[in-house]
Amino acid sequence: MIQADSDSSRRVAYFYNRLIGKFHYGKEHPMKPKRIAMAHSLIVNFGQLYRSLDVYLIREAQLEELKKFHDPEYVTYLSQYMSDNKVNFVKEYCSTNNDGVIPENLLEEYRLITKWSQNKNTKNLNAEYKVGDSADNPTFSGLFSYCQFSAGASIDCAHTILTGQADIAINWSGGLHHAKKKEAAGFCYINDIVLCILELLRIYVRVLYVDIDCHHGDGVEEAFYLTNRVMTLSFHQYGDDFFPGTGQLNSVGLGVGRYYAVNVPLKPGISDGPYLDLFKKVTSRVMETFRPDCVVVQCGADSLSLDRLGALNLSIKGHGQCITYMKQFGVPLILLGGGGYTIQNVSRCWAYETGLCLGQNIDEPIPTNDVYYKNYSGDYHLHFPIQEHVENKNKAEDLNKIVSQVYDHLKNLEN
Ligand code: VJV
Ligand code: CA
Ligand code: ZN
């Protein structure tokens, strides 16, 4: 049954492009863009959901837009990994129109393509930029286009909010929180979240970033570590060398940014009850003291039970309650994707959360006409049962200590 609650009138902008599911990090790599296509397919097949969304086509962010945060040399370097299709199109277009005039919209791409094909082996920047250098961040066909799509949508999410076209904007292709100014890390190359927040800061005074991916949102935290206009709040698994190893309770920001970074490090096995209790206690105090103009949530689904990389134990409903809780503050909201490595659960989760934005609490079987139907074998339901016998390694007293520490830090904020 699908039930609509009273605030189903919120306008929801949903960003998608069918090309996103075609990118491939390589055989066996845990990050699978196909999960975005799977989530989209569920969203379409729960028809009443899709009909209520304002659907926007994702465009590729231009190089100049990426340089608003990233080092220009790094962006130029990444741009050599445009999709083969695009390279062939630009080359062919420019040779068949050999009247010597290259159309203005293709000029920059033409210049880059010729530059990279001439200089192929002159300098190896892979090690410097950590691209293609480890299994985490491989190079693959169309890598740059993938980054452009992910960033283009997150930047446009900011625009639909700023122009008042939407109350909530969603980009499941974004949320790549580990990318640094000139370095790829943890499956991320371009930090679409930082670009989105920078766009919001053109108008808004204060932006809150909330990160429920099971990894620490280090790239976003680092980008805004010195400012009091962005508060970053990450919940994450921490300890035993879990990636990336940052995000201790006492990392709070620096200079005027001191106490504007909030971290909630967790041990494995936390389930809905204690997680939501903690989430509500922390976010309610943050909303009250920071009073943001807009909230950006990274909705990484690797905090779900049975994830291939994460060891937290949330159900889809528990994960979704974090979204509902942030929505009820009535502040403009941007939802971005992120991690999530048991892909049939990631798509379930993000389809469910798209419904929550519209005030719909979907609790139904997977539509039988879904092209990915066979991926949901077992129960063929939107929700999956969590692992009952997993031990929550977080003691009640550890969690209480985190809350009181965070409250102490927040007391230092100027009013
Ligand atoms: O733990 C790490 C770094 C290593 C070095 C590189 N090897 C491959 C793994 C260990 C120390 N990296 C993490 C990165 C997690 C990124 C999470 C991203 C997000 O969810 O927060 C946001 C999108 C890690 N954990 C697991 C793996 N890497 C991993 C990478 C693979 C793999 C299996 C596991 C890469 C390729 C292949 N298998 C074939
Ligand atoms: Ca996190
Ligand atoms: Zn993650």
Tab-separated table of C-alpha atoms and ligand atoms in Angstrom:
chain	number	residue	atom	x	y	z
A	1	MET	CA	0.000	0.000	0.000
A	2	ILE	CA	1.176	3.459	-0.778
A	3	GLN	CA	0.097	6.180	1.587
A	4	ALA	CA	0.553	9.862	0.971
A	5	ASP	CA	1.053	12.081	4.002
A	6	SER	CA	-0.167	15.657	4.287
A	7	ASP	CA	2.954	17.345	2.898
A	8	SER	CA	2.978	15.444	-0.380
A	9	SER	CA	2.675	18.822	-2.085
A	10	ARG	CA	6.450	19.396	-1.953
A	11	ARG	CA	7.903	19.934	-5.386
A	12	VAL	CA	10.622	17.385	-6.006
A	13	ALA	CA	13.236	17.829	-8.764
A	14	TYR	CA	14.737	14.480	-9.775
A	15	PHE	CA	17.870	14.360	-11.967
A	16	TYR	CA	18.655	11.435	-14.244
A	17	ASN	CA	20.405	10.519	-17.472
A	18	ARG	CA	20.279	6.984	-18.854
A	19	LEU	CA	23.963	7.173	-19.848
A	20	ILE	CA	25.044	7.131	-16.182
A	21	GLY	CA	24.335	3.414	-15.768
A	22	LYS	CA	26.614	2.568	-18.693
A	23	PHE	CA	29.873	3.635	-17.026
A	24	HIS	CA	31.948	0.822	-15.632
A	25	TYR	CA	34.817	0.987	-13.111
A	26	GLY	CA	36.004	-2.463	-14.227
A	27	LYS	CA	35.377	-6.094	-13.510
A	28	GLU	CA	34.880	-6.878	-9.785
A	29	HIS	CA	35.153	-3.215	-8.751
A	30	PRO	CA	32.557	-2.692	-5.989
A	31	MET	CA	31.353	0.704	-7.301
A	32	LYS	CA	28.659	-0.001	-9.897
A	33	PRO	CA	26.939	2.932	-11.660
A	34	LYS	CA	24.353	0.392	-12.858
A	35	ARG	CA	22.665	0.724	-9.431
A	36	ILE	CA	21.559	4.253	-10.472
A	37	ALA	CA	19.783	2.788	-13.506
A	38	MET	CA	18.254	0.108	-11.259
A	39	ALA	CA	16.967	2.739	-8.810
A	40	HIS	CA	15.579	4.728	-11.728
A	41	SER	CA	13.814	1.687	-13.104
A	42	LEU	CA	12.087	1.099	-9.745
A	43	ILE	CA	11.137	4.776	-9.565
A	44	VAL	CA	9.595	4.580	-13.051
A	45	ASN	CA	7.797	1.313	-12.357
A	46	PHE	CA	6.249	2.559	-9.135
A	47	GLY	CA	4.289	4.709	-11.586
A	48	GLN	CA	2.467	6.953	-9.134
A	49	LEU	CA	5.883	7.968	-7.841
A	50	TYR	CA	7.412	8.899	-11.184
A	51	ARG	CA	4.346	10.879	-12.253
A	52	SER	CA	4.677	13.134	-9.215
A	53	LEU	CA	8.328	14.031	-9.822
A	54	ASP	CA	9.700	16.915	-11.885
A	55	VAL	CA	12.221	14.982	-13.947
A	56	TYR	CA	15.294	16.859	-15.208
A	57	LEU	CA	17.859	15.539	-17.691
A	58	ILE	CA	21.391	15.502	-16.268
A	59	ARG	CA	23.848	17.561	-18.334
A	60	GLU	CA	27.630	17.399	-18.277
A	61	ALA	CA	29.238	20.101	-16.124
A	62	GLN	CA	31.741	22.161	-18.127
A	63	LEU	CA	35.441	22.317	-17.274
A	64	GLU	CA	35.150	25.863	-15.931
A	65	GLU	CA	32.472	24.739	-13.475
A	66	LEU	CA	34.655	21.905	-12.154
A	67	LYS	CA	37.519	24.372	-11.652
A	68	LYS	CA	35.416	26.303	-9.108
A	69	PHE	CA	36.752	23.792	-6.586
A	70	HIS	CA	39.313	21.610	-8.329
A	71	ASP	CA	42.796	22.541	-9.415
A	72	PRO	CA	42.668	23.613	-13.110
A	73	GLU	CA	45.572	21.303	-14.011
A	74	TYR	CA	43.833	18.360	-12.359
A	75	VAL	CA	40.609	19.046	-14.295
A	76	THR	CA	42.503	19.311	-17.586
A	77	TYR	CA	44.308	16.081	-16.770
A	78	LEU	CA	41.026	14.249	-16.035
A	79	SER	CA	39.479	15.588	-19.242
A	80	GLN	CA	41.653	13.224	-21.303
A	81	TYR	CA	39.305	10.452	-20.168
A	82	MET	CA	36.301	11.727	-22.117
A	83	SER	CA	34.059	9.045	-23.525
A	84	ASP	CA	35.274	7.427	-26.746
A	85	ASN	CA	31.980	8.438	-28.277
A	86	LYS	CA	32.574	12.062	-27.573
A	87	VAL	CA	36.170	11.993	-28.815
A	88	ASN	CA	35.062	10.310	-32.042
A	89	PHE	CA	32.154	12.711	-32.436
A	90	VAL	CA	34.305	15.815	-31.969
A	91	LYS	CA	37.077	14.522	-34.242
A	92	GLU	CA	34.654	13.481	-36.931
A	93	TYR	CA	32.579	16.650	-36.690
A	94	CYS	CA	35.664	18.812	-36.976
A	95	SER	CA	37.085	16.911	-39.954
A	96	THR	CA	33.856	16.709	-41.943
A	97	ASN	CA	33.344	20.433	-41.470
A	98	ASN	CA	36.865	21.177	-42.670
A	99	ASP	CA	36.159	24.706	-43.667
A	100	GLY	CA	38.592	25.441	-40.817
A	101	VAL	CA	35.910	26.633	-38.451
A	102	ILE	CA	35.421	24.639	-35.269
A	103	PRO	CA	32.093	25.460	-33.633
A	104	GLU	CA	32.497	27.398	-30.425
A	105	ASN	CA	30.762	24.816	-28.219
A	106	LEU	CA	33.287	22.154	-29.283
A	107	LEU	CA	36.361	24.386	-29.236
A	108	GLU	CA	37.588	23.575	-25.751
A	109	GLU	CA	36.980	19.851	-26.233
A	110	TYR	CA	38.725	19.896	-29.612
A	111	ARG	CA	41.731	21.620	-28.074
A	112	LEU	CA	41.895	19.063	-25.243
A	113	ILE	CA	41.484	16.048	-27.493
A	114	THR	CA	44.291	17.162	-29.817
A	115	LYS	CA	46.446	18.102	-26.830
A	116	TRP	CA	46.116	14.681	-25.191
A	117	SER	CA	46.570	12.720	-28.399
A	118	GLN	CA	49.814	14.628	-29.077
A	119	ASN	CA	51.277	14.417	-25.567
A	120	LYS	CA	50.220	10.940	-24.602
A	121	ASN	CA	53.429	9.752	-23.001
A	122	THR	CA	55.239	12.956	-22.149
A	123	LYS	CA	54.409	13.121	-18.457
A	124	ASN	CA	52.865	10.636	-16.124
A	125	LEU	CA	50.597	12.489	-13.757
A	126	ASN	CA	48.674	9.392	-12.657
A	127	ALA	CA	50.684	8.997	-9.462
A	128	GLU	CA	50.414	12.676	-8.562
A	129	TYR	CA	46.653	12.780	-9.008
A	130	LYS	CA	46.043	9.221	-7.720
A	131	VAL	CA	44.099	8.304	-10.849
A	132	GLY	CA	44.642	4.860	-12.354
A	133	ASP	CA	47.222	4.409	-9.646
A	134	SER	CA	45.373	2.021	-7.316
A	135	ALA	CA	42.449	-0.356	-7.671
A	136	ASP	CA	40.168	2.137	-5.873
A	137	ASN	CA	40.373	4.811	-8.588
A	138	PRO	CA	40.945	3.122	-11.945
A	139	THR	CA	40.765	4.867	-15.295
A	140	PHE	CA	37.943	3.648	-17.504
A	141	SER	CA	36.242	4.573	-20.727
A	142	GLY	CA	34.321	7.814	-20.297
A	143	LEU	CA	35.626	8.479	-16.791
A	144	PHE	CA	35.573	12.244	-17.339
A	145	SER	CA	32.057	12.244	-18.801
A	146	TYR	CA	30.919	10.273	-15.750
A	147	CYS	CA	32.387	12.986	-13.494
A	148	GLN	CA	30.777	15.696	-15.631
A	149	PHE	CA	27.343	14.071	-15.333
A	150	SER	CA	27.602	13.517	-11.603
A	151	ALA	CA	28.725	17.125	-11.009
A	152	GLY	CA	26.359	18.675	-13.571
A	153	ALA	CA	23.375	17.222	-11.723
A	154	SER	CA	24.529	18.283	-8.249
A	155	ILE	CA	25.175	21.832	-9.462
A	156	ASP	CA	21.741	21.912	-11.104
A	157	CYS	CA	20.154	20.582	-7.892
A	158	ALA	CA	21.475	23.754	-6.257
A	159	HIS	CA	19.955	25.842	-9.077
A	160	THR	CA	16.468	24.326	-8.824
A	161	ILE	CA	16.516	25.084	-5.090
A	162	LEU	CA	17.939	28.610	-5.448
A	163	THR	CA	15.407	29.567	-8.130
A	164	GLY	CA	12.534	28.189	-6.069
A	165	GLN	CA	11.634	25.605	-8.737
A	166	ALA	CA	11.832	22.824	-6.155
A	167	ASP	CA	11.683	22.261	-2.397
A	168	ILE	CA	13.694	19.044	-2.652
A	169	ALA	CA	16.232	18.137	-5.352
A	170	ILE	CA	17.600	14.621	-5.854
A	171	ASN	CA	20.748	13.389	-7.630
A	172	TRP	CA	21.423	9.701	-6.992
A	173	SER	CA	24.384	9.949	-9.420
A	174	GLY	CA	26.240	12.251	-7.031
A	175	GLY	CA	27.557	12.136	-3.472
A	176	LEU	CA	31.203	11.457	-4.323
A	177	HIS	CA	32.491	12.789	-1.018
A	178	HIS	CA	36.162	11.629	-1.005
A	179	ALA	CA	37.443	13.608	-4.027
A	180	LYS	CA	39.958	16.330	-3.097
A	181	LYS	CA	40.982	19.576	-4.804
A	182	LYS	CA	43.644	17.786	-6.869
A	183	GLU	CA	43.384	14.152	-5.945
A	184	ALA	CA	41.074	11.217	-6.575
A	185	ALA	CA	40.271	8.971	-3.588
A	186	GLY	CA	37.860	6.217	-2.570
A	187	PHE	CA	36.127	5.736	-5.975
A	188	CYS	CA	35.649	9.552	-6.289
A	189	TYR	CA	37.380	11.865	-8.788
A	190	ILE	CA	35.329	15.080	-8.820
A	191	ASN	CA	33.613	16.287	-5.671
A	192	ASP	CA	30.098	17.100	-6.890
A	193	ILE	CA	29.016	17.853	-3.308
A	194	VAL	CA	31.542	20.643	-2.797
A	195	LEU	CA	30.547	22.119	-6.187
A	196	CYS	CA	26.864	21.972	-5.188
A	197	ILE	CA	27.506	23.660	-1.831
A	198	LEU	CA	29.685	26.375	-3.432
A	199	GLU	CA	26.781	27.154	-5.758
A	200	LEU	CA	24.384	27.404	-2.783
A	201	LEU	CA	26.809	29.753	-0.988
A	202	ARG	CA	26.395	32.291	-3.805
A	203	ILE	CA	23.003	33.093	-2.252
A	204	TYR	CA	22.626	31.322	1.058
A	205	VAL	CA	24.538	32.349	4.166
A	206	ARG	CA	24.701	28.946	5.856
A	207	VAL	CA	24.556	25.415	4.426
A	208	LEU	CA	24.418	22.208	6.470
A	209	TYR	CA	25.946	19.029	5.043
A	210	VAL	CA	24.817	15.692	6.535
A	211	ASP	CA	26.554	12.473	5.462
A	212	ILE	CA	25.049	9.063	6.320
A	213	ASP	CA	27.338	7.042	4.044
A	214	CYS	CA	29.203	4.536	6.242
A	215	HIS	CA	32.494	6.213	5.245
A	216	HIS	CA	33.711	9.548	6.600
A	217	GLY	CA	32.871	12.493	4.289
A	218	ASP	CA	36.494	13.643	4.345
A	219	GLY	CA	36.633	15.545	1.015
A	220	VAL	CA	33.670	17.759	1.896
A	221	GLU	CA	34.881	18.267	5.458
A	222	GLU	CA	38.343	19.278	4.247
A	223	ALA	CA	36.974	21.722	1.656
A	224	PHE	CA	35.004	23.629	4.325
A	225	TYR	CA	37.192	22.979	7.373
A	226	LEU	CA	38.110	26.647	7.742
A	227	THR	CA	34.716	28.258	7.250
A	228	ASN	CA	31.720	28.902	9.498
A	229	ARG	CA	29.299	29.104	6.546
A	230	VAL	CA	29.185	25.352	6.026
A	231	MET	CA	28.704	22.877	8.831
A	232	THR	CA	29.725	19.336	7.895
A	233	LEU	CA	28.264	16.435	9.877
A	234	SER	CA	29.279	12.855	9.106
A	235	PHE	CA	28.135	9.590	10.696
A	236	HIS	CA	30.540	6.780	9.828
A	237	GLN	CA	32.136	3.514	10.701
A	238	TYR	CA	35.500	4.163	12.351
A	239	GLY	CA	38.429	2.060	13.578
A	240	ASP	CA	40.372	-1.070	12.590
A	241	ASP	CA	41.778	0.777	9.556
A	242	PHE	CA	38.350	1.329	8.067
A	243	PHE	CA	38.669	3.748	5.120
A	244	PRO	CA	39.549	6.672	5.100
A	245	GLY	CA	40.638	6.669	8.762
A	246	THR	CA	39.645	10.291	9.505
A	247	GLY	CA	36.547	11.654	11.254
A	248	GLN	CA	37.392	11.339	14.936
A	249	LEU	CA	35.062	13.002	17.429
A	250	ASN	CA	37.725	15.634	18.130
A	251	SER	CA	38.131	16.783	14.480
A	252	VAL	CA	36.020	19.914	14.799
A	253	GLY	CA	37.312	22.423	12.235
A	254	LEU	CA	39.904	25.180	12.442
A	255	GLY	CA	40.048	28.985	12.701
A	256	VAL	CA	36.603	30.527	12.238
A	257	GLY	CA	35.550	27.016	11.176
A	258	ARG	CA	36.244	25.644	14.660
A	259	TYR	CA	33.200	23.614	15.823
A	260	TYR	CA	31.673	23.734	12.324
A	261	ALA	CA	32.837	20.190	11.571
A	262	VAL	CA	30.961	17.489	13.473
A	263	ASN	CA	31.933	13.826	13.462
A	264	VAL	CA	30.118	10.779	14.763
A	265	PRO	CA	32.471	7.757	14.623
A	266	LEU	CA	30.727	4.409	15.076
A	267	LYS	CA	31.710	0.808	15.631
A	268	PRO	CA	30.217	-1.984	13.500
A	269	GLY	CA	26.733	-3.399	13.920
A	270	ILE	CA	24.633	-0.352	14.836
A	271	SER	CA	20.948	-0.947	14.052
A	272	ASP	CA	17.954	1.350	13.425
A	273	GLY	CA	16.974	2.037	17.052
A	274	PRO	CA	20.255	3.357	18.431
A	275	TYR	CA	21.283	4.955	15.108
A	276	LEU	CA	18.057	6.965	14.810
A	277	ASP	CA	18.172	7.987	18.441
A	278	LEU	CA	21.691	9.332	17.896
A	279	PHE	CA	20.853	10.874	14.515
A	280	LYS	CA	17.865	12.767	15.905
A	281	LYS	CA	19.667	13.976	19.009
A	282	VAL	CA	22.571	15.318	16.958
A	283	THR	CA	20.726	16.791	13.965
A	284	SER	CA	18.019	18.481	16.065
A	285	ARG	CA	20.682	20.310	18.104
A	286	VAL	CA	22.634	21.155	14.939
A	287	MET	CA	19.525	22.595	13.234
A	288	GLU	CA	18.702	24.633	16.339
A	289	THR	CA	22.170	26.123	16.782
A	290	PHE	CA	23.374	26.458	13.170
A	291	ARG	CA	20.036	27.435	11.546
A	292	PRO	CA	21.004	26.546	7.954
A	293	ASP	CA	19.305	28.040	4.885
A	294	CYS	CA	19.584	24.711	3.078
A	295	VAL	CA	20.522	21.114	3.914
A	296	VAL	CA	22.510	18.801	1.630
A	297	VAL	CA	22.315	15.108	2.563
A	298	GLN	CA	24.716	12.497	1.195
A	299	CYS	CA	22.569	9.352	1.351
A	300	GLY	CA	25.263	6.675	0.891
A	301	ALA	CA	23.474	3.312	1.135
A	302	ASP	CA	26.526	1.404	2.357
A	303	SER	CA	25.256	2.044	5.904
A	304	LEU	CA	22.559	-0.576	5.190
A	305	SER	CA	22.677	-4.075	6.624
A	306	LEU	CA	24.426	-6.636	4.369
A	307	ASP	CA	26.492	-4.071	2.466
A	308	ARG	CA	29.533	-5.548	0.707
A	309	LEU	CA	31.925	-2.959	2.240
A	310	GLY	CA	30.234	-1.437	5.288
A	311	ALA	CA	29.418	-3.225	8.539
A	312	LEU	CA	26.587	-1.087	9.910
A	313	ASN	CA	23.155	-2.702	10.249
A	314	LEU	CA	20.424	-0.280	9.114
A	315	SER	CA	17.207	-1.290	7.376
A	316	ILE	CA	15.890	0.682	4.414
A	317	LYS	CA	13.153	2.112	6.643
A	318	GLY	CA	15.753	3.158	9.237
A	319	HIS	CA	17.940	4.808	6.586
A	320	GLY	CA	14.823	6.481	5.183
A	321	GLN	CA	13.774	7.812	8.582
A	322	CYS	CA	16.913	9.972	8.553
A	323	ILE	CA	15.616	11.582	5.340
A	324	THR	CA	12.099	12.041	6.719
A	325	TYR	CA	13.569	13.588	9.851
A	326	MET	CA	15.634	16.123	7.880
A	327	LYS	CA	12.654	16.891	5.645
A	328	GLN	CA	10.368	17.810	8.548
A	329	PHE	CA	12.478	20.886	9.409
A	330	GLY	CA	10.944	22.498	6.309
A	331	VAL	CA	14.310	23.807	5.051
A	332	PRO	CA	15.179	23.272	1.320
A	333	LEU	CA	16.746	19.861	0.910
A	334	ILE	CA	19.168	18.320	-1.580
A	335	LEU	CA	19.612	14.544	-1.571
A	336	LEU	CA	22.679	13.014	-3.184
A	337	GLY	CA	23.742	9.380	-3.630
A	338	GLY	CA	27.119	8.030	-2.581
A	339	GLY	CA	28.314	4.579	-1.590
A	340	GLY	CA	26.302	1.385	-1.555
A	341	TYR	CA	27.754	-1.933	-2.700
A	342	THR	CA	24.989	-4.521	-2.423
A	343	ILE	CA	23.382	-2.983	-5.426
A	344	GLN	CA	19.893	-4.497	-5.271
A	345	ASN	CA	19.531	-2.924	-1.807
A	346	VAL	CA	20.940	0.436	-2.925
A	347	SER	CA	18.339	0.764	-5.680
A	348	ARG	CA	15.575	-0.301	-3.273
A	349	CYS	CA	16.725	2.276	-0.740
A	350	TRP	CA	16.964	5.229	-3.126
A	351	ALA	CA	13.635	4.408	-4.813
A	352	TYR	CA	12.015	4.253	-1.350
A	353	GLU	CA	13.605	7.582	-0.353
A	354	THR	CA	12.458	9.227	-3.579
A	355	GLY	CA	8.962	8.188	-2.455
A	356	LEU	CA	9.489	9.640	1.024
A	357	CYS	CA	10.280	13.021	-0.532
A	358	LEU	CA	6.840	12.941	-2.143
A	359	GLY	CA	5.215	11.877	1.122
A	360	GLN	CA	4.811	8.277	-0.074
A	361	ASN	CA	5.783	5.428	2.190
A	362	ILE	CA	6.179	2.568	-0.301
A	363	ASP	CA	5.853	-0.940	1.133
A	364	GLU	CA	5.184	-3.157	-1.875
A	365	PRO	CA	6.558	-5.986	-3.960
A	366	ILE	CA	8.975	-5.083	-6.755
A	367	PRO	CA	6.894	-4.441	-9.918
A	368	THR	CA	7.094	-7.632	-12.002
A	369	ASN	CA	7.724	-5.696	-15.211
A	370	ASP	CA	10.944	-4.154	-13.863
A	371	VAL	CA	13.805	-4.943	-16.269
A	372	TYR	CA	16.045	-5.724	-13.304
A	373	TYR	CA	13.382	-7.893	-11.628
A	374	LYS	CA	15.638	-10.936	-11.431
A	375	ASN	CA	18.190	-8.948	-9.361
A	376	TYR	CA	15.715	-8.881	-6.469
A	377	SER	CA	15.441	-12.655	-6.131
A	378	GLY	CA	14.642	-13.980	-2.702
A	379	ASP	CA	11.681	-11.974	-1.548
A	380	TYR	CA	11.048	-9.621	-4.491
A	381	HIS	CA	9.947	-6.930	-2.060
A	382	LEU	CA	11.045	-3.294	-1.761
A	383	HIS	CA	12.211	-3.901	1.813
A	384	PHE	CA	14.628	-6.611	2.846
A	385	PRO	CA	14.994	-8.136	6.307
A	386	ILE	CA	18.038	-6.912	8.280
A	387	GLN	CA	20.389	-9.314	10.011
A	388	GLU	CA	18.870	-10.001	13.409
A	389	HIS	CA	21.888	-11.640	15.010
A	390	VAL	CA	24.519	-9.018	14.312
A	391	GLU	CA	26.095	-7.660	17.471
A	392	ASN	CA	25.937	-3.895	17.930
A	393	LYS	CA	29.496	-3.105	19.031
A	394	ASN	CA	28.452	0.395	20.178
A	395	LYS	CA	27.610	0.393	23.880
A	396	ALA	CA	24.841	2.739	25.056
A	397	GLU	CA	27.411	4.600	27.151
A	398	ASP	CA	29.697	5.140	24.087
A	399	LEU	CA	26.788	6.641	22.178
A	400	ASN	CA	25.736	8.860	25.096
A	401	LYS	CA	29.305	10.105	25.353
A	402	ILE	CA	29.287	11.041	21.666
A	403	VAL	CA	26.051	13.025	22.094
A	404	SER	CA	27.317	14.935	25.113
A	405	GLN	CA	30.662	15.698	23.393
A	406	VAL	CA	28.883	16.990	20.291
A	407	TYR	CA	26.571	19.129	22.464
A	408	ASP	CA	29.622	20.559	24.262
A	409	HIS	CA	31.224	21.467	20.918
A	410	LEU	CA	28.034	23.089	19.641
A	411	LYS	CA	27.800	25.261	22.781
A	412	ASN	CA	30.824	27.129	21.435
A	413	LEU	CA	29.010	28.369	18.321
A	414	GLU	CA	28.429	32.093	18.230
A	415	ASN	CA	24.811	33.144	17.989
B	1	VJV	O1	40.466	0.758	1.983
B	1	VJV	C1	40.788	1.306	0.959
B	1	VJV	C2	42.258	1.464	0.539
B	1	VJV	C3	43.028	0.339	0.230
B	1	VJV	C4	44.030	0.390	-0.879
B	1	VJV	C5	43.406	-0.049	-2.224
B	1	VJV	N1	42.818	-1.407	-2.101
B	1	VJV	C6	42.161	-1.783	-3.368
B	1	VJV	C7	41.809	-1.458	-1.024
B	1	VJV	C8	42.430	-1.049	0.317
B	1	VJV	C9	43.325	1.073	1.429
B	1	VJV	N2	39.869	1.800	0.099
B	1	VJV	C10	38.460	1.666	0.323
B	1	VJV	C11	37.747	2.786	-0.393
B	1	VJV	C12	36.289	2.867	-0.037
B	1	VJV	C13	35.613	3.982	-0.799
B	1	VJV	C14	34.187	4.219	-0.362
B	1	VJV	C15	33.509	5.252	-1.221
B	1	VJV	C16	32.231	5.825	-0.609
B	1	VJV	O2	31.283	4.800	-0.402
B	1	VJV	O3	32.449	6.417	0.639
B	1	VJV	C17	31.609	6.908	-1.492
B	1	VJV	C18	31.303	6.558	-2.880
B	1	VJV	C19	38.025	0.332	-0.154
B	1	VJV	N3	37.244	-0.490	0.542
B	1	VJV	C20	37.037	-1.580	-0.247
B	1	VJV	C21	37.738	-1.388	-1.414
B	1	VJV	N4	38.329	-0.183	-1.329
B	1	VJV	C22	37.813	-2.287	-2.563
B	1	VJV	C23	38.253	-1.803	-3.776
B	1	VJV	C24	38.337	-2.649	-4.887
B	1	VJV	C25	37.968	-4.012	-4.761
B	1	VJV	C26	37.521	-4.476	-3.513
B	1	VJV	C27	37.449	-3.614	-2.422
B	1	VJV	C28	38.768	-2.193	-6.134
B	1	VJV	C29	38.820	-3.076	-7.204
B	1	VJV	C30	38.443	-4.385	-7.021
B	1	VJV	N5	38.017	-4.834	-5.831
B	1	VJV	C31	38.488	-5.354	-8.173
B	2	CA	CA	29.424	9.379	6.552
B	3	ZN	ZN	30.863	4.822	1.539
